[in-house]
Every structure is written in C-alpha cells, then in structure tokens.
CSV table of C-alpha atoms and ligand atoms in Angstrom, one decimal:
chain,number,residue,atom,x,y,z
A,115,UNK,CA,0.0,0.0,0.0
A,116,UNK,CA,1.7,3.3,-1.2
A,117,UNK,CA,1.6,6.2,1.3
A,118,UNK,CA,3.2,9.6,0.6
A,119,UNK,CA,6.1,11.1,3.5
A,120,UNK,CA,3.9,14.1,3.3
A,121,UNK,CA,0.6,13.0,2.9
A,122,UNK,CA,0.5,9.6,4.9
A,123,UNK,CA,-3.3,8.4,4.7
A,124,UNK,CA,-3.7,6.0,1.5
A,125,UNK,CA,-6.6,5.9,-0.4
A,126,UNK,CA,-8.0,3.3,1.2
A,127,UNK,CA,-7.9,4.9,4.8
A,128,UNK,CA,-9.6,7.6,3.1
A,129,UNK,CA,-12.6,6.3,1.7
A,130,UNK,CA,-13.0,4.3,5.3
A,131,UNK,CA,-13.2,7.9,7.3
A,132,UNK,CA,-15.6,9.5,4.4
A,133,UNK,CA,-17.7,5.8,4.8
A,134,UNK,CA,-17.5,6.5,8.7
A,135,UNK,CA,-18.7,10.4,8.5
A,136,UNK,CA,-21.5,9.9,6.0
A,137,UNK,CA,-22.7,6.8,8.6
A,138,UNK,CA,-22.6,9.2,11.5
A,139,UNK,CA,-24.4,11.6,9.3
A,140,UNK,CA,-26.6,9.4,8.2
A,141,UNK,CA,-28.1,8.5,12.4
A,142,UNK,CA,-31.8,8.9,12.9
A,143,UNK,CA,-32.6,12.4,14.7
A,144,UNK,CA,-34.2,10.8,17.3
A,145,UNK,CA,-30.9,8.8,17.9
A,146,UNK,CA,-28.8,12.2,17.8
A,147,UNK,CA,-28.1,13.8,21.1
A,148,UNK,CA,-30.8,16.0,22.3
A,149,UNK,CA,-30.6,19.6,22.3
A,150,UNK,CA,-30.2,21.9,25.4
A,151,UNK,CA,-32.7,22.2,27.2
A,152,UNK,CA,-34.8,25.2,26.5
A,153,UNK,CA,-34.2,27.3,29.6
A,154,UNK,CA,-37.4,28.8,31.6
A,155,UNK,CA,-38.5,32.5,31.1
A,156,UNK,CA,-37.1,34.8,33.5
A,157,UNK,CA,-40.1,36.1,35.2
A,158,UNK,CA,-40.5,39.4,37.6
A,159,UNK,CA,-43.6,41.3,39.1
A,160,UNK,CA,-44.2,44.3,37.8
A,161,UNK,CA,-46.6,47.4,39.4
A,162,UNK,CA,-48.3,49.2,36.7
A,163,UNK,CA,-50.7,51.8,37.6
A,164,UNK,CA,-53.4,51.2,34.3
A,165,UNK,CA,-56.2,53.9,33.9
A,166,UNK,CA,-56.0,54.8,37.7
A,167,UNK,CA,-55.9,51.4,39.4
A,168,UNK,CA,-52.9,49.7,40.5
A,169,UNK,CA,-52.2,46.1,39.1
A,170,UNK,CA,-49.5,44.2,40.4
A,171,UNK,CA,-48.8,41.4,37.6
A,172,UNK,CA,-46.2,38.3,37.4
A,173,UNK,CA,-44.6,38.8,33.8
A,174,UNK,CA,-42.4,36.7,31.7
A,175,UNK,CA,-39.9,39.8,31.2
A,176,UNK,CA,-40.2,39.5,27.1
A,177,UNK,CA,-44.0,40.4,27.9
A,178,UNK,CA,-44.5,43.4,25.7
A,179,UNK,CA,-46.3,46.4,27.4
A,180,UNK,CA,-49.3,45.8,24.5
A,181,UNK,CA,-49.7,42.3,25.4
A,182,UNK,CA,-49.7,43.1,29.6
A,183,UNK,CA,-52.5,45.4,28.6
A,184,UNK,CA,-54.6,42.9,26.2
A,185,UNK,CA,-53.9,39.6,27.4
A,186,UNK,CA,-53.1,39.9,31.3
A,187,UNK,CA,-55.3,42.9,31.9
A,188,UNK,CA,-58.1,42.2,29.1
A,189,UNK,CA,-58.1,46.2,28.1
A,190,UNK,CA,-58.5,44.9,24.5
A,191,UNK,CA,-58.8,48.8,23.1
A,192,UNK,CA,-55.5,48.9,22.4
A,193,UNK,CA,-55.2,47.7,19.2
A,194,UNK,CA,-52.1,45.1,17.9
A,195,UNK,CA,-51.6,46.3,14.5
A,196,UNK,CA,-48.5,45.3,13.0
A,197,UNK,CA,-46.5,44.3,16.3
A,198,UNK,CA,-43.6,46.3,15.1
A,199,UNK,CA,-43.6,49.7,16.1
A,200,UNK,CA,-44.9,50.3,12.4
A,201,UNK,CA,-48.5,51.4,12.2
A,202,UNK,CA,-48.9,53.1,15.6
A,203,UNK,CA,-52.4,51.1,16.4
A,204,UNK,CA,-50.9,50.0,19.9
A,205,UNK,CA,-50.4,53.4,21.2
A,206,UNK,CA,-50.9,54.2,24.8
A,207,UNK,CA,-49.8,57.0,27.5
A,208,UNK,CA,-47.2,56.1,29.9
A,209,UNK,CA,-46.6,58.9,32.3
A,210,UNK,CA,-48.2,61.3,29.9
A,211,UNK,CA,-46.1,60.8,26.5
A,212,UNK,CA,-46.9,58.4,24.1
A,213,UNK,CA,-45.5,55.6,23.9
A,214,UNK,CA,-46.3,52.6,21.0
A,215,UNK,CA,-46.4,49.6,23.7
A,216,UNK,CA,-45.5,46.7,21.3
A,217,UNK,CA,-42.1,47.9,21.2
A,218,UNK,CA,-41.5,48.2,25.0
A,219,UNK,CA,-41.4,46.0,27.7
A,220,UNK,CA,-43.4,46.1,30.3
A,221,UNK,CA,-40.7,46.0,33.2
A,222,UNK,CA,-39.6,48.8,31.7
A,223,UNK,CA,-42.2,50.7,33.4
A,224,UNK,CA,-42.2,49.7,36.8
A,225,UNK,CA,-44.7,52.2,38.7
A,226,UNK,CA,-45.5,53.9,35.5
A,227,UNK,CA,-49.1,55.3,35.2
A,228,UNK,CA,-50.6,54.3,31.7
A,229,UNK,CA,-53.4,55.7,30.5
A,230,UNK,CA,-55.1,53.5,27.4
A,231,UNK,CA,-58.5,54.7,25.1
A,232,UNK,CA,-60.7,52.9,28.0
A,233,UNK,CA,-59.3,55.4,30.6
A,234,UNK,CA,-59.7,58.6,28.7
A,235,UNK,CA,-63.4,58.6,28.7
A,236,UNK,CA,-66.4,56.6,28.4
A,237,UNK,CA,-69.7,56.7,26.6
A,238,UNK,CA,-71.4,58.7,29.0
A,239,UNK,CA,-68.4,61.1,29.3
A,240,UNK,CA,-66.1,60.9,26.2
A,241,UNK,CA,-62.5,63.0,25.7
A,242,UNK,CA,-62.8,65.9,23.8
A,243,UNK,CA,-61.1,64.1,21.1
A,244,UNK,CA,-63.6,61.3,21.5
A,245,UNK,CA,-66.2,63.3,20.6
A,246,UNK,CA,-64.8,64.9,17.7
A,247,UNK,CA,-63.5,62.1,16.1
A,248,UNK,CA,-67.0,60.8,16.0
A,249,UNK,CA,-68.4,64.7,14.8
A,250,UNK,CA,-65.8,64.2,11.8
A,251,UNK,CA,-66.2,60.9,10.7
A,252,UNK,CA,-62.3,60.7,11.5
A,253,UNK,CA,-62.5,56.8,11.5
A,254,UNK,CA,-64.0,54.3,9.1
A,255,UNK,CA,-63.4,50.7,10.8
A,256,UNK,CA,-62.5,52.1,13.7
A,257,UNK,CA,-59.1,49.9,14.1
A,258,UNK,CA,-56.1,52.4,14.3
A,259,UNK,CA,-58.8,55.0,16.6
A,260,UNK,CA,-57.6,53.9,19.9
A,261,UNK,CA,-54.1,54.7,18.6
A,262,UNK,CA,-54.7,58.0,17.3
A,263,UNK,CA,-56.6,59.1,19.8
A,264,UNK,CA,-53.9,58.9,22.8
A,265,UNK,CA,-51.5,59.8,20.2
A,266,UNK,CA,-54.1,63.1,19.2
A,267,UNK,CA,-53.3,63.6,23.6
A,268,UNK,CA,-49.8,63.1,23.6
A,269,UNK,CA,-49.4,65.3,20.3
A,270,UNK,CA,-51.5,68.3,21.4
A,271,UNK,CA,-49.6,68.1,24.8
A,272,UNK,CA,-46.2,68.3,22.8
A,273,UNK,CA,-47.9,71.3,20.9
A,274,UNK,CA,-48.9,73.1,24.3
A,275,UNK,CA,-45.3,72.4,25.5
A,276,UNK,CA,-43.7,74.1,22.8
A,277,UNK,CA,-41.4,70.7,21.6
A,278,UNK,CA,-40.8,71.1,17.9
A,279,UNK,CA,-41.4,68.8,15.1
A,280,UNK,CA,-39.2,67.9,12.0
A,281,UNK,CA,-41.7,70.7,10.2
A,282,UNK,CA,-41.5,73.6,12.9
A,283,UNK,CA,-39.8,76.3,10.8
A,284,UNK,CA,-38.3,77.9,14.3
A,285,UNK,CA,-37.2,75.3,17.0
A,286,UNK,CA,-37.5,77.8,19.5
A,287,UNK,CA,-41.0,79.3,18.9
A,288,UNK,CA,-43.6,78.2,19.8
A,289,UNK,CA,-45.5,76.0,17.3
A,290,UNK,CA,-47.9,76.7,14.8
A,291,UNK,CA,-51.3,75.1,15.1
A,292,UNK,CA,-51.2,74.2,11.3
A,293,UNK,CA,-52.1,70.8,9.5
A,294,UNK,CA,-48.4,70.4,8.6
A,295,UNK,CA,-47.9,70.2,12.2
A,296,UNK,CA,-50.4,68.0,13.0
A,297,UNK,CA,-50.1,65.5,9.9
A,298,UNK,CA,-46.5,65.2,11.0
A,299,UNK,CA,-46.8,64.6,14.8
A,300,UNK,CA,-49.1,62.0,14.5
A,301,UNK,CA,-47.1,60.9,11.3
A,302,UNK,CA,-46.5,57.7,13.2
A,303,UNK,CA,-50.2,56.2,13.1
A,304,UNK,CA,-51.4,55.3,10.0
A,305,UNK,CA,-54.9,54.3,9.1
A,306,UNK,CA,-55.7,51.7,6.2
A,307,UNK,CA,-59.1,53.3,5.7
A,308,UNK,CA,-57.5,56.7,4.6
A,309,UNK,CA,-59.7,58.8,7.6
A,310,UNK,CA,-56.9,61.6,7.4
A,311,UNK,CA,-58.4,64.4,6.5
A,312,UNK,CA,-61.0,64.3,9.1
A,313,UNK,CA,-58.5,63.1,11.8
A,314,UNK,CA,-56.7,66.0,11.4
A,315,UNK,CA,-60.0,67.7,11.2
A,316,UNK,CA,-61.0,66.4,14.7
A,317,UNK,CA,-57.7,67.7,16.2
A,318,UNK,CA,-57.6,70.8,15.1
A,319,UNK,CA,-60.7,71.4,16.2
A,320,UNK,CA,-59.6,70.0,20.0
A,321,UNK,CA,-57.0,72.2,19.8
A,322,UNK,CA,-59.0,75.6,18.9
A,323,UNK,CA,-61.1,74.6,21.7
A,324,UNK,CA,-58.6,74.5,24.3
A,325,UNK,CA,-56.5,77.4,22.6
B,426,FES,FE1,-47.5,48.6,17.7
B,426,FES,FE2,-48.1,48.5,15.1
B,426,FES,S1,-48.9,47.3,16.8
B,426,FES,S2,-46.9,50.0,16.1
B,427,FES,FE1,-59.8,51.9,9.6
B,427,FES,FE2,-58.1,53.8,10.5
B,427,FES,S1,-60.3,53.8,10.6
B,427,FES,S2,-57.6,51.8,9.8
C-alpha cells in the first residue's frame, strides 16, 4: 500500500473515514443527542398603575407592554396592528407621553401610570377628542382609533409644550397650530381606511377649543 512522507493516509484509509462520516451523518434524529434544554422565562412582578388602578402582575420579562395590557389585563382597546412599532395602532400614554407599547417592555415601566383609550373617557363622558372624532367621521373601521386618539393627547400636549417637530420652521417658537404640524406629529399612526383628512380635522378642532 503506497503512502506519501507528506501526505500519509492512503486511499484506502480515506474512503474508510468519508464511509464513517457519511454513517454518523446518516443517524436517525431521534438517535442524535438532544438539544439543550430550553431554559425557563425569566419572570419578575411588575406594578403598573393602568387607567388609575394599581395592578400588580407576574410577567415573563419578554411580555410586551401591548400584550400586559390585552392579554393579562383584558383592556382589548388597544389595538395590535403590526407588532412592530410600524403602524402606531398600539399606542398608549405612559406617564403622559406616548408611547407605542408593542415595542416596549413592560418592566420597563415599573410604577408607570398608563393611561389607554378605555381610561380617557367613556360613553357617557367621552374626551374631547372622543367626541370629535366621532363629529368628523375621522374613523372608518375604527381599528387604528384607539391609537390615534392617545397619540391626538400626547401630540396636542407636545404642541402646548412648545417641543418642535421635524416641520417647525423655528425650533425655538412656539409651534404653529397648522395641518403640517399635525399630519407630521401623528405621522407615526397610519390608518388603512384613509380617515386623514378628518382626523386631522378632529384635532384641530380639540386644539382651537382648548387654545
Ligand atoms: Fe405597535 Fe403597530 S402594533 S406599532
Ligand atoms: Fe380603519 Fe383607520 S379607521 S384603519
């Protein structure tokens, strides 16, 4: 059997260790060994203060603030739209700003106080913006509403605070009340039915009121 000095496996040996490796490639799955186990979720209590009332909750730490809401508290008015801080439908006030709660995690907000659509009003005594989104037709199915309604609050208090937007011609005036302003605030919740014209309609109109 000819071996080279340099290369000393023969042919032979070869084709036994490519036999051997296809073989051992070749083993059932359920003969392989089993992965690692999949380790628990880390879980930590978390103290959310949700429309007023204190909720003390037992969270997986991934838990989303959007899914706390809707699947541990049952507040199902804030919407899951595209569960990827893309369409603004999950929008909810923590602390007063707006925040869109599918992108941020619940323990994030220890002690926070979050305000959703069912704690700014109700039928008997709707928000402002409740009201006029239903005098302007600014909604067709209704989906994105929730969202743009605490984002309508979170903008208008951004206006009344003087923060400016990316179409404030002066950052350090105080902002115009303008459609330009508002179609760019709320810039970040989009509505599939096209109800624009009156949403911006129906904030404007808040925002004259309270002017
Ligand atoms: Fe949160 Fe779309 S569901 S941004
Ligand atoms: Fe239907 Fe906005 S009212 S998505």
């Amino acid at each position: 059997m000819e071996t080279n000095a340099q290369f000393p496996l023969s042919r032979r040996d070869l084709l036994i260790a490519s036999a051997s490796s296809a073989a051992a490639s070749a083993v059932p799955v359920s003969a392989a060994t089993p992965p690692d186990a999949v380790p628990s979720p880390v879980r930590a209590p978390v103290r959310l203060s949700v429309n007023g009332s204190a909720h003390d909750l037992d969270l997986d730490t991934r838990t989303t603030l959007l899914d706390a809401l809707r699947e541990h508290l049952h507040l199902t008015g804030t919407k899951k739209g595209c569960d990827h801080g893309q369409c603004g439908a999950c929008t909810v006030l923590v602390d007063g700003r707006r925040v869109v709660s599918c992108l941020s995690l619940a323990v994030m907000h220890q002690g926070a106080q979050v305000t959703t659509i069912e704690g700014l009003g109700t039928p008997a005594a709707p928000h402002p913006l409740q009201t006029a989104f239903v005098q302007h037709d600014g909604y067709q199915c209704g989906y994105c509403t929730p969202g743009q309604i605490c984002s309508a609050v979170g903008a208008l208090d951004e206006l009344r605070r003087g923060a400016p937007s990316h179409v404030s011609a002066d950052i350090v005036a105080q902002p115009m009340l303008s459609a330009e302003e508002l179609r760019e605030r709320m810039s970040g919740n989009l509505c599939r039915c096209g109800a624009y014209s009156n949403i911006v309609d129906a904030i404007t109109e808040v925002a004259e009121a309270k002017a």
